[in-house]
Tab-separated table of C-alpha atoms and ligand atoms in Angstrom:
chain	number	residue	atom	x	y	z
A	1	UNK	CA	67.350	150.415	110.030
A	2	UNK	CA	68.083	147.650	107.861
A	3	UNK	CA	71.726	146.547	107.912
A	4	UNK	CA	73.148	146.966	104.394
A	5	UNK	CA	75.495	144.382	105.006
A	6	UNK	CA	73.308	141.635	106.263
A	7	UNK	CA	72.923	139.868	102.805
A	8	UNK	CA	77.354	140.514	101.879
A	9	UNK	CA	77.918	137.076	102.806
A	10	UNK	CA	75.295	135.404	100.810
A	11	UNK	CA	76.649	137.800	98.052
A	12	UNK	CA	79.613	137.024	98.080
A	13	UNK	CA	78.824	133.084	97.921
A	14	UNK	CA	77.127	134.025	94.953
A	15	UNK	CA	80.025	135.685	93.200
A	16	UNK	CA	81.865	132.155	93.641
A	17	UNK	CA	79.261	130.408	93.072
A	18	UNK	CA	78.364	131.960	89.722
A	19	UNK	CA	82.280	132.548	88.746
A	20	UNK	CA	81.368	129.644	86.123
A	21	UNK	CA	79.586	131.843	84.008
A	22	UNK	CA	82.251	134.511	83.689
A	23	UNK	CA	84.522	132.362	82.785
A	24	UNK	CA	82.548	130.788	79.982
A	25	UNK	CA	81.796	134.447	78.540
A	26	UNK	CA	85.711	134.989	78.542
A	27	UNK	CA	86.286	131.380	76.806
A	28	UNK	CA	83.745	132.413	74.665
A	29	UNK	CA	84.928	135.211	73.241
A	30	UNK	CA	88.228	133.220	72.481
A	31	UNK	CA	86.499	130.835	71.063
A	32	UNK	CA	84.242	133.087	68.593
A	33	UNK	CA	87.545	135.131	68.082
A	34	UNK	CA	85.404	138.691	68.745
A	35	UNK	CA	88.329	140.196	70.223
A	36	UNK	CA	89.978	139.451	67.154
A	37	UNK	CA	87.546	141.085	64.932
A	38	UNK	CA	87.226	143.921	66.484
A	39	UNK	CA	90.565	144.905	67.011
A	40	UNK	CA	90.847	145.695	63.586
A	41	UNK	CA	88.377	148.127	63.573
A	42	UNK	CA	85.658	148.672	65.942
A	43	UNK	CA	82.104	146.748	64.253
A	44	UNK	CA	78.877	146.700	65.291
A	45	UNK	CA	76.724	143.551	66.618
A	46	UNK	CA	76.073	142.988	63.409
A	47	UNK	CA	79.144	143.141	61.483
A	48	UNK	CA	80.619	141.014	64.194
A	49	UNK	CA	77.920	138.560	63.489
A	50	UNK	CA	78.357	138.692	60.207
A	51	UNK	CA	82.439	137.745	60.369
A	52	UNK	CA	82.030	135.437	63.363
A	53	UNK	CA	78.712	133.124	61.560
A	54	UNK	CA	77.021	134.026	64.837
A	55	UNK	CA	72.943	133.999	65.546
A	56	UNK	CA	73.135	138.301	65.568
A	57	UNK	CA	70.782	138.532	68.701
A	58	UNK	CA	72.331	136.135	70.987
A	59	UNK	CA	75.942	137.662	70.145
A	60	UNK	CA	74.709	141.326	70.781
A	61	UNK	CA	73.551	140.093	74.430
A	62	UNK	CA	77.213	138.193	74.782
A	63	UNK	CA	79.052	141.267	73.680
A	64	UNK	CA	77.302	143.261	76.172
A	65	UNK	CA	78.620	140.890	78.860
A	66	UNK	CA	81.814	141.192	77.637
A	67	UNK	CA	81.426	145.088	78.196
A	68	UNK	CA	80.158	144.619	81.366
A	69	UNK	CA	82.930	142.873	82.668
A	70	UNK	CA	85.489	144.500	81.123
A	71	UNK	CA	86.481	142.957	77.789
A	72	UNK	CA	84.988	145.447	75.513
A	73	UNK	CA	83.497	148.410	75.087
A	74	UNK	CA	81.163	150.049	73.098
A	75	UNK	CA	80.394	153.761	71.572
A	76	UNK	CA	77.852	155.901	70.879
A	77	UNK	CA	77.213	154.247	67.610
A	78	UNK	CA	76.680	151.135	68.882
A	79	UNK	CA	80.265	149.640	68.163
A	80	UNK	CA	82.478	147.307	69.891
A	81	UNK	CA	86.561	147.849	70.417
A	82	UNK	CA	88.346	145.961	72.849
A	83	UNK	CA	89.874	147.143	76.014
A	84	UNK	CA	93.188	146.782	77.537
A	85	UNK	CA	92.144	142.951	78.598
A	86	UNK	CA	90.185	142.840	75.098
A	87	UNK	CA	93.160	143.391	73.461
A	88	UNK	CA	94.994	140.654	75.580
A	89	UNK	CA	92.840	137.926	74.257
A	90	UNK	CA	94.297	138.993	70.511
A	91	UNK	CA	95.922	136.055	68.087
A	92	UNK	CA	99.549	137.058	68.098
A	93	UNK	CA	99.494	138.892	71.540
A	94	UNK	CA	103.077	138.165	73.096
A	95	UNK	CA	100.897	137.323	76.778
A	96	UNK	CA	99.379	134.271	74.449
A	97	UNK	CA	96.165	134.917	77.092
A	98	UNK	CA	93.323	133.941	73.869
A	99	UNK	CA	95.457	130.442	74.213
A	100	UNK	CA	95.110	130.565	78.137
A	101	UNK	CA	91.286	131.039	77.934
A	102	UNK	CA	90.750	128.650	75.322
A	103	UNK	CA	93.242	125.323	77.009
A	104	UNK	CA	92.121	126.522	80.486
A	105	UNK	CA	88.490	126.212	79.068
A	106	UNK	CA	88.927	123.331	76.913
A	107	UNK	CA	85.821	120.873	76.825
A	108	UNK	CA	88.235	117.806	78.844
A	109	UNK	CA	89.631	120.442	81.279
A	110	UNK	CA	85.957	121.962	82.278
A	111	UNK	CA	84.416	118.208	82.723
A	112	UNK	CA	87.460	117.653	84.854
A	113	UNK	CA	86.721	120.066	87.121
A	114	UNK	CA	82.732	119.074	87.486
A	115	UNK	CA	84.130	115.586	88.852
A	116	UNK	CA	86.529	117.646	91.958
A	117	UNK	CA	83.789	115.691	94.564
A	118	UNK	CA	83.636	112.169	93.140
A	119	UNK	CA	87.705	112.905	92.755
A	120	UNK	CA	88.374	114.394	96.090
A	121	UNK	CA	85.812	111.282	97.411
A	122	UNK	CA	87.785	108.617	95.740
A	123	UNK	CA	91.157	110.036	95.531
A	124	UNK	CA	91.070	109.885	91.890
A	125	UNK	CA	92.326	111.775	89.072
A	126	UNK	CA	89.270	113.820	88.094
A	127	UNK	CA	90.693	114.513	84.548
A	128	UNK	CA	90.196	110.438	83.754
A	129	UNK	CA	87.272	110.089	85.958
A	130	UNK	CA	85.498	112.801	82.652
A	131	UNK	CA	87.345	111.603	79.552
A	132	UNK	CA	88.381	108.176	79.909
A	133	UNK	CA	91.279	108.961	78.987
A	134	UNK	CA	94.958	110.963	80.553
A	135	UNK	CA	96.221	114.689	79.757
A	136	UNK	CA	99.410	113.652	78.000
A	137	UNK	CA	97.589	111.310	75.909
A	138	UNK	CA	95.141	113.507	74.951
A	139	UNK	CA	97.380	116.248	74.153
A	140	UNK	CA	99.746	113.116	72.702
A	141	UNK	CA	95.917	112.296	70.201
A	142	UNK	CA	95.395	116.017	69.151
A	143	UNK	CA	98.738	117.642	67.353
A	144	UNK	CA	96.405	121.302	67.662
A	145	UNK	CA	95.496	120.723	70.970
A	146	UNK	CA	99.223	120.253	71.994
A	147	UNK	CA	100.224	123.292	70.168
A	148	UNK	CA	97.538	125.548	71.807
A	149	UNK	CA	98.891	123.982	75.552
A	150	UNK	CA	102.624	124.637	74.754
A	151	UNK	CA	101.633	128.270	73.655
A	152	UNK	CA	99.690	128.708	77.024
A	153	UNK	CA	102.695	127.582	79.006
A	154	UNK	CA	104.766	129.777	76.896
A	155	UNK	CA	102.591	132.519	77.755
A	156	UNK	CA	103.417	132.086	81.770
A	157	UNK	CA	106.601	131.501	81.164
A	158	UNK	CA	107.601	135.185	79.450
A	159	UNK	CA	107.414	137.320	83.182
A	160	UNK	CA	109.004	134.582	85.096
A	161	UNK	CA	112.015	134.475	82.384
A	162	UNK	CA	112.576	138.268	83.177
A	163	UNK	CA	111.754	137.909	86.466
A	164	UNK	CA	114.718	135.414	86.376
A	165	UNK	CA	117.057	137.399	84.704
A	166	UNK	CA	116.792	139.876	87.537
A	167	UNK	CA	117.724	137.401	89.887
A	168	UNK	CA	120.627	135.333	88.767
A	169	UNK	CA	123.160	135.871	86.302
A	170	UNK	CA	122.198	133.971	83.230
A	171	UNK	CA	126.150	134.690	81.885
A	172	UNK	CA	127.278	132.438	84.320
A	173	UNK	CA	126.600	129.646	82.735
A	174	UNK	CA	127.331	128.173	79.289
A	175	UNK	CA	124.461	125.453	79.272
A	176	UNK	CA	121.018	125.442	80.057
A	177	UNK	CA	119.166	122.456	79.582
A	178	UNK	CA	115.108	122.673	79.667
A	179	UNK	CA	113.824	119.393	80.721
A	180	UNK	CA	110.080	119.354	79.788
A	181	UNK	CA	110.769	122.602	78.361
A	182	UNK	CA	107.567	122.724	76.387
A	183	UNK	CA	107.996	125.037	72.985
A	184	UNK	CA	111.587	126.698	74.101
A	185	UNK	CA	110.085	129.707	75.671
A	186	UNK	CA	112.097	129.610	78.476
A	187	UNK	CA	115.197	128.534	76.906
A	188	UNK	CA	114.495	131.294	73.751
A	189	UNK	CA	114.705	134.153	76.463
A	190	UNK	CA	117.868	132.779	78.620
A	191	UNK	CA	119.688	132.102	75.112
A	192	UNK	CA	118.505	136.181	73.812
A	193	UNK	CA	120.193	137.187	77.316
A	194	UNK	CA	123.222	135.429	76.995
A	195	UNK	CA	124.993	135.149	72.999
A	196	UNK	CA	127.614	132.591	74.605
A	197	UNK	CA	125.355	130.268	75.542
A	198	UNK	CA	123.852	127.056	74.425
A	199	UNK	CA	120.671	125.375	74.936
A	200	UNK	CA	119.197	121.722	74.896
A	201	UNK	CA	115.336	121.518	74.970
A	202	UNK	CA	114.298	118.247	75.905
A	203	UNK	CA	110.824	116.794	76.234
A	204	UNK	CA	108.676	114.384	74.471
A	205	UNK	CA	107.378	114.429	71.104
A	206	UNK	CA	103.960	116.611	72.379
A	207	UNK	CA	105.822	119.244	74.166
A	208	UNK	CA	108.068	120.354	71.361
A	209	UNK	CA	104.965	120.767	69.228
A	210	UNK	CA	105.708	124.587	67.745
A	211	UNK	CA	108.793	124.522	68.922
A	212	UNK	CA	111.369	124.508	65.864
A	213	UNK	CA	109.415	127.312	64.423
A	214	UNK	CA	108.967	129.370	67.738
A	215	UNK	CA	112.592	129.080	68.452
A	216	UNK	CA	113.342	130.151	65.090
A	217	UNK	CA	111.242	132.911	65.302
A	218	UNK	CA	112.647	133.745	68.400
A	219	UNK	CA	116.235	133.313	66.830
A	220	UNK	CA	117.953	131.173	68.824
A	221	UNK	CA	117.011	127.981	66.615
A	222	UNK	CA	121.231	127.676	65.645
A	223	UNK	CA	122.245	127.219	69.360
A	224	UNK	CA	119.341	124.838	70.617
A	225	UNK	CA	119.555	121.325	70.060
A	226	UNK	CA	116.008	119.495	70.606
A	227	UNK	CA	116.095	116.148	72.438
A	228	UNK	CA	112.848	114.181	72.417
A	229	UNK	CA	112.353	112.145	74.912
A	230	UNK	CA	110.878	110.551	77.989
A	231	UNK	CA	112.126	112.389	81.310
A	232	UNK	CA	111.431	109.376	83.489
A	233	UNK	CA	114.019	106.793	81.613
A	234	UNK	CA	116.980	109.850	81.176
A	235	UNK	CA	117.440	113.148	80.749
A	236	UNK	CA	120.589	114.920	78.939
A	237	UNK	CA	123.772	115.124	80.697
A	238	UNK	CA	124.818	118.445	81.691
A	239	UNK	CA	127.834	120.753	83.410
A	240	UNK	CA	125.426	123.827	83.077
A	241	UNK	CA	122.019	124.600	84.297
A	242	UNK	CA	118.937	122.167	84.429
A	243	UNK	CA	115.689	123.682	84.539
A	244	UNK	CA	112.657	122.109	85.459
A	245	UNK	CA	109.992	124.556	85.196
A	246	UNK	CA	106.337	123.553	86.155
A	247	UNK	CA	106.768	120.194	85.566
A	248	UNK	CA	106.853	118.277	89.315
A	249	UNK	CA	103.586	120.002	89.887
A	250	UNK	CA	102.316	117.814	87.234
A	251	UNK	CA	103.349	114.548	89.686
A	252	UNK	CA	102.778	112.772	92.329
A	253	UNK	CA	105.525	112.595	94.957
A	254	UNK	CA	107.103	109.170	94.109
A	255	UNK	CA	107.162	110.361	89.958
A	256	UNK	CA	108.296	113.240	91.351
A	257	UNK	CA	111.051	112.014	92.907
A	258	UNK	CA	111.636	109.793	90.461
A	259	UNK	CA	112.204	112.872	88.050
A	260	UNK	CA	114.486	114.370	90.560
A	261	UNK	CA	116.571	110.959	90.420
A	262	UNK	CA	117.006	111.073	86.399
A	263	UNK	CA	118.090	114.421	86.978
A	264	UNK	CA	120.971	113.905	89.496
A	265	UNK	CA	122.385	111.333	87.220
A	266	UNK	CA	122.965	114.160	84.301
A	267	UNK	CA	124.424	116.141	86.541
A	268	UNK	CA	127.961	116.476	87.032
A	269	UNK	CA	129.349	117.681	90.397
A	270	UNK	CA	129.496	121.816	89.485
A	271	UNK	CA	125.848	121.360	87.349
A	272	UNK	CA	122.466	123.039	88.949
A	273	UNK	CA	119.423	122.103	89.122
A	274	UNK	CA	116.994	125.103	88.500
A	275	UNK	CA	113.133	123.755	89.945
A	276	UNK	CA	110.727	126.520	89.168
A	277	UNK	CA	107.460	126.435	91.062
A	278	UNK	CA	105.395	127.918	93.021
A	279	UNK	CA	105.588	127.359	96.944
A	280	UNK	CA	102.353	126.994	98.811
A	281	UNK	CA	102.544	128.597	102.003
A	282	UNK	CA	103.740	126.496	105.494
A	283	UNK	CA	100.578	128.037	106.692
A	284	UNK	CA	97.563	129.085	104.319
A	285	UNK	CA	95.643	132.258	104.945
A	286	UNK	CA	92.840	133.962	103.113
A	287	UNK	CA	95.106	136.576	101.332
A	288	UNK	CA	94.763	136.151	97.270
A	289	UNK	CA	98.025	134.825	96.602
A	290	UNK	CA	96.920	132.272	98.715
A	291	UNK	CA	94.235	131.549	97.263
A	292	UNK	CA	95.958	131.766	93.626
A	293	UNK	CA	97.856	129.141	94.630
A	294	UNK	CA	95.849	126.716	96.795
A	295	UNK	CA	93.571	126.698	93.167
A	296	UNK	CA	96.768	125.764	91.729
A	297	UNK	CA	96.871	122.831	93.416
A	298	UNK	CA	93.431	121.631	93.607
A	299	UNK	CA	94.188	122.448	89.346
A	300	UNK	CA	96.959	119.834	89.678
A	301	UNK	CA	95.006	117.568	91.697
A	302	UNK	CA	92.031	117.731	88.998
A	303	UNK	CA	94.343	117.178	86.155
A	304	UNK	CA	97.026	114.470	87.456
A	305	UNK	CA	95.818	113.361	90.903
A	306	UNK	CA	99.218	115.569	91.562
A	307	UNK	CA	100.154	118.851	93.414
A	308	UNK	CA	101.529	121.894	94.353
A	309	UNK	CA	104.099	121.971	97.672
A	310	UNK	CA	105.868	123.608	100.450
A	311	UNK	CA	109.185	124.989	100.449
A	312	UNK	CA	110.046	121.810	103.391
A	313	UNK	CA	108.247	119.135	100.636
A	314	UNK	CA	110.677	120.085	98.120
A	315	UNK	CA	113.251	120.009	100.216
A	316	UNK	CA	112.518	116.431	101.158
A	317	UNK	CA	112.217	115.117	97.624
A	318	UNK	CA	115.698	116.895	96.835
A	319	UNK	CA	117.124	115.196	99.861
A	320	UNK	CA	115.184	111.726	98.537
A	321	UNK	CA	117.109	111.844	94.976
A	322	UNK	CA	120.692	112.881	96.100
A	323	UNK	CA	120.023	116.491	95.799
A	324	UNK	CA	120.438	119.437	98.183
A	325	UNK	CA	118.377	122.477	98.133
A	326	UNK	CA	121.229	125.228	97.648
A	327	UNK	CA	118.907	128.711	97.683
A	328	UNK	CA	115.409	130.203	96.825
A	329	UNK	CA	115.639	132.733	94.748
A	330	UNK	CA	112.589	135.018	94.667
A	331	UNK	CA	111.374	134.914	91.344
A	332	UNK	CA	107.828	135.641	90.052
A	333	UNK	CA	105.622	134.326	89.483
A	334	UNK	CA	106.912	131.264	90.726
A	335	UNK	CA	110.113	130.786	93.255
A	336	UNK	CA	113.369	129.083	91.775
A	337	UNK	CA	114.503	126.886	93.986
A	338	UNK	CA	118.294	125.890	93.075
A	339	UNK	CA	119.852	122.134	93.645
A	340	UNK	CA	123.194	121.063	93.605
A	341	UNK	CA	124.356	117.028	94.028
A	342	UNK	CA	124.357	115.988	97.504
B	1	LIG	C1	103.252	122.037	82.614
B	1	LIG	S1	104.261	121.820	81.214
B	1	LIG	C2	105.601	122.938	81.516
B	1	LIG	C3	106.291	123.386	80.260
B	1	LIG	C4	107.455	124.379	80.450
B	1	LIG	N1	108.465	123.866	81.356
B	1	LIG	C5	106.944	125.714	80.929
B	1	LIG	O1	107.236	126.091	82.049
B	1	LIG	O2	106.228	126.384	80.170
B	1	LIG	C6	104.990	120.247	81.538
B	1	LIG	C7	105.854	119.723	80.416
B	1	LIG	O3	106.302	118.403	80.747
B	1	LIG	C8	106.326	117.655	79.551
B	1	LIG	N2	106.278	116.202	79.840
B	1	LIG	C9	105.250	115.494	80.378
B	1	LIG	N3	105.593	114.209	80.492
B	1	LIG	C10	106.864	114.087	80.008
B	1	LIG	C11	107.774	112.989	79.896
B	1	LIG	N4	107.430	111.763	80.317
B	1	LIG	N5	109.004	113.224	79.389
B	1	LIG	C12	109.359	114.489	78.981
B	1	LIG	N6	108.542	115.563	79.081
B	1	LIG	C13	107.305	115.354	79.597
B	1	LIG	C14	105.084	118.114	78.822
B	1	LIG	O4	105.083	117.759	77.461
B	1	LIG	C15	105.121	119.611	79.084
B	1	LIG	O5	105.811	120.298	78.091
């Protein structure tokens, strides 16, 4: 009898192989805004084709991928409504996933990652190695682009904030500083859980694209003050809370610890430094979490020649800069590790 499993392996190889493809149907459909459209109203092929200036044939084939793996669906009468992940990849959806798909899948970031050999050969940063050109300039060129990146982060940063919130008391403190705090999402939901409190968002002039109107939105605009600037010459001096969220992945170790260094100097004695990241494993194993994060860092290694790290590596770039690593607390979906002065 044949064995049913003798081709799983190959099959499997496949699915990774081909995981490409899926992923440019999902950008797609951000890009062409279907989801959009047809969350409105369900529409047929046409009607979509119609709204979206699309060739009708070829976009009645892509919405039928995006049925078949879960994006839409369709009825009896031929017409497409999203699903629960459909609906995710809406304008205006608090998750901010259309922004994910589209930055994630943004024409610099996908040459990027076709130049991981020559990178990982050369020890390069793949990202320049495609576009000629660095991340934070780009985003630094393109005012839009920026926006769209700072409303991805955002998007990651809405769980961990409650996640956070669980964890520590956010009434403890009176200040929270956001170094590299992107639009204020962060900030927006510490500030929302504690009245008292004030916040400083702090990051140069690319990050804080969106943010005066998000925060206002948000309503926390009257206690934030917004510091541009460049985290590498000084950050703002602080008795409260520092957070760093996301940002020494973006580094090497020695601007790492260089970031680390600017931020012991704004801290006084009873200040804390808040690093939010997440921790690759002392030992990695095939689980998925694993994996989530191991293509974390290869992401960080595509995009900045820089990395994800170990609970131990961060503790030796805190003990590098003067800090010492005080507790992890188990936040998702990163960990928070907390630093005090040495
Ligand atoms: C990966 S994003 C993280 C944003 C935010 N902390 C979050 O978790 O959503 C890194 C941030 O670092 C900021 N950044 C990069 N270089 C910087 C610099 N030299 N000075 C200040 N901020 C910088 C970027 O603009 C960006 O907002």
């Amino acid at each position: 009898m044949p064995d049913p499993d003798r081709f799983g392996a190959a099959d499997r190889l496949d699915g990774l192989i081909g995981g490409f493809r899926v992923s440019q149907l999902v950008g797609a459909a951000a890009n062409l805004g279907i989801c959009d459209l047809v969350a409105r109203e369900p529409l047929t092929a046409r009607e979509i084709a119609a709204a979206s200036g699309c060739a009708q044939e070829p976009l009645r084939r892509l919405l039928l991928a995006l049925v078949a793996i879960g994006i839409l669906s369709i009825d009896s009468q031929d017409r497409f409504t999203n699903t629960e992940m459909g609906e995710l990849l809406c304008d205006g959806h608090p998750l901010a996933m259309k922004s994910v798909a589209i930055s994630r899948l943004s024409e610099p970031n996908w040459l990027a990652w076709a130049e991981l050999a020559r990178a990982v050969r050369s020890d390069a940063v793949a990202y320049e190695l495609a576009n000629s050109s660095g991340f934070w300039s780009d985003l630094a060129r393109d005012p839009g682009l920026a926006r769209t990146f700072n409303s991805f982060m955002g998007s990651r940063t809405v769980r961990y904030a409650e996640s956070l919130s669980e964890c520590f008391d956010l009434g403890s403190v009176a200040e929270y500083v956001d170094v590299g705090g992107g639009q204020g999402t962060l900030l927006a939901r510490v500030l929302q859980a504690n009245p008292e409190a004030v916040g400083v968002l702090f990051d140069q002039p690319s990050g804080l694209q969106g943010a005066t109107a998000y925060l206002e939105a948000q309503r926390v605009l009257e206690r934030v003050r917004i510091e541009s600037g460049d985290f590498f010459t000084q950050v703002p001096r602080t008795d409260g809370c520092l957070f760093l969220r996301r940002v020494l992945h973006d580094w090497p170790d020695e601007d790492a610890s260089t970031i680390l260094v600017r931020c012991r100097e704004a801290m006084s004695d009873g200040a804390r430094l808040f690093v939010t990241e997440l921790l690759l494993p002392e030992q990695v194993t095939g689980t998925p979490d694993d994996a989530a994060k191991c293509v974390m860092d290869m992401h960080m290694f595509v995009l900045f020649g820089a990395k994800e790290r170990t609970e131990s590596e961060y503790r030796t770039l805190f003990d590098g800069a003067g800090l010492t690593l005080e507790r992890v607390l188990p936040t998702s979906p990163e960990s928070t590790l907390i630093a005090r002065p040495a």
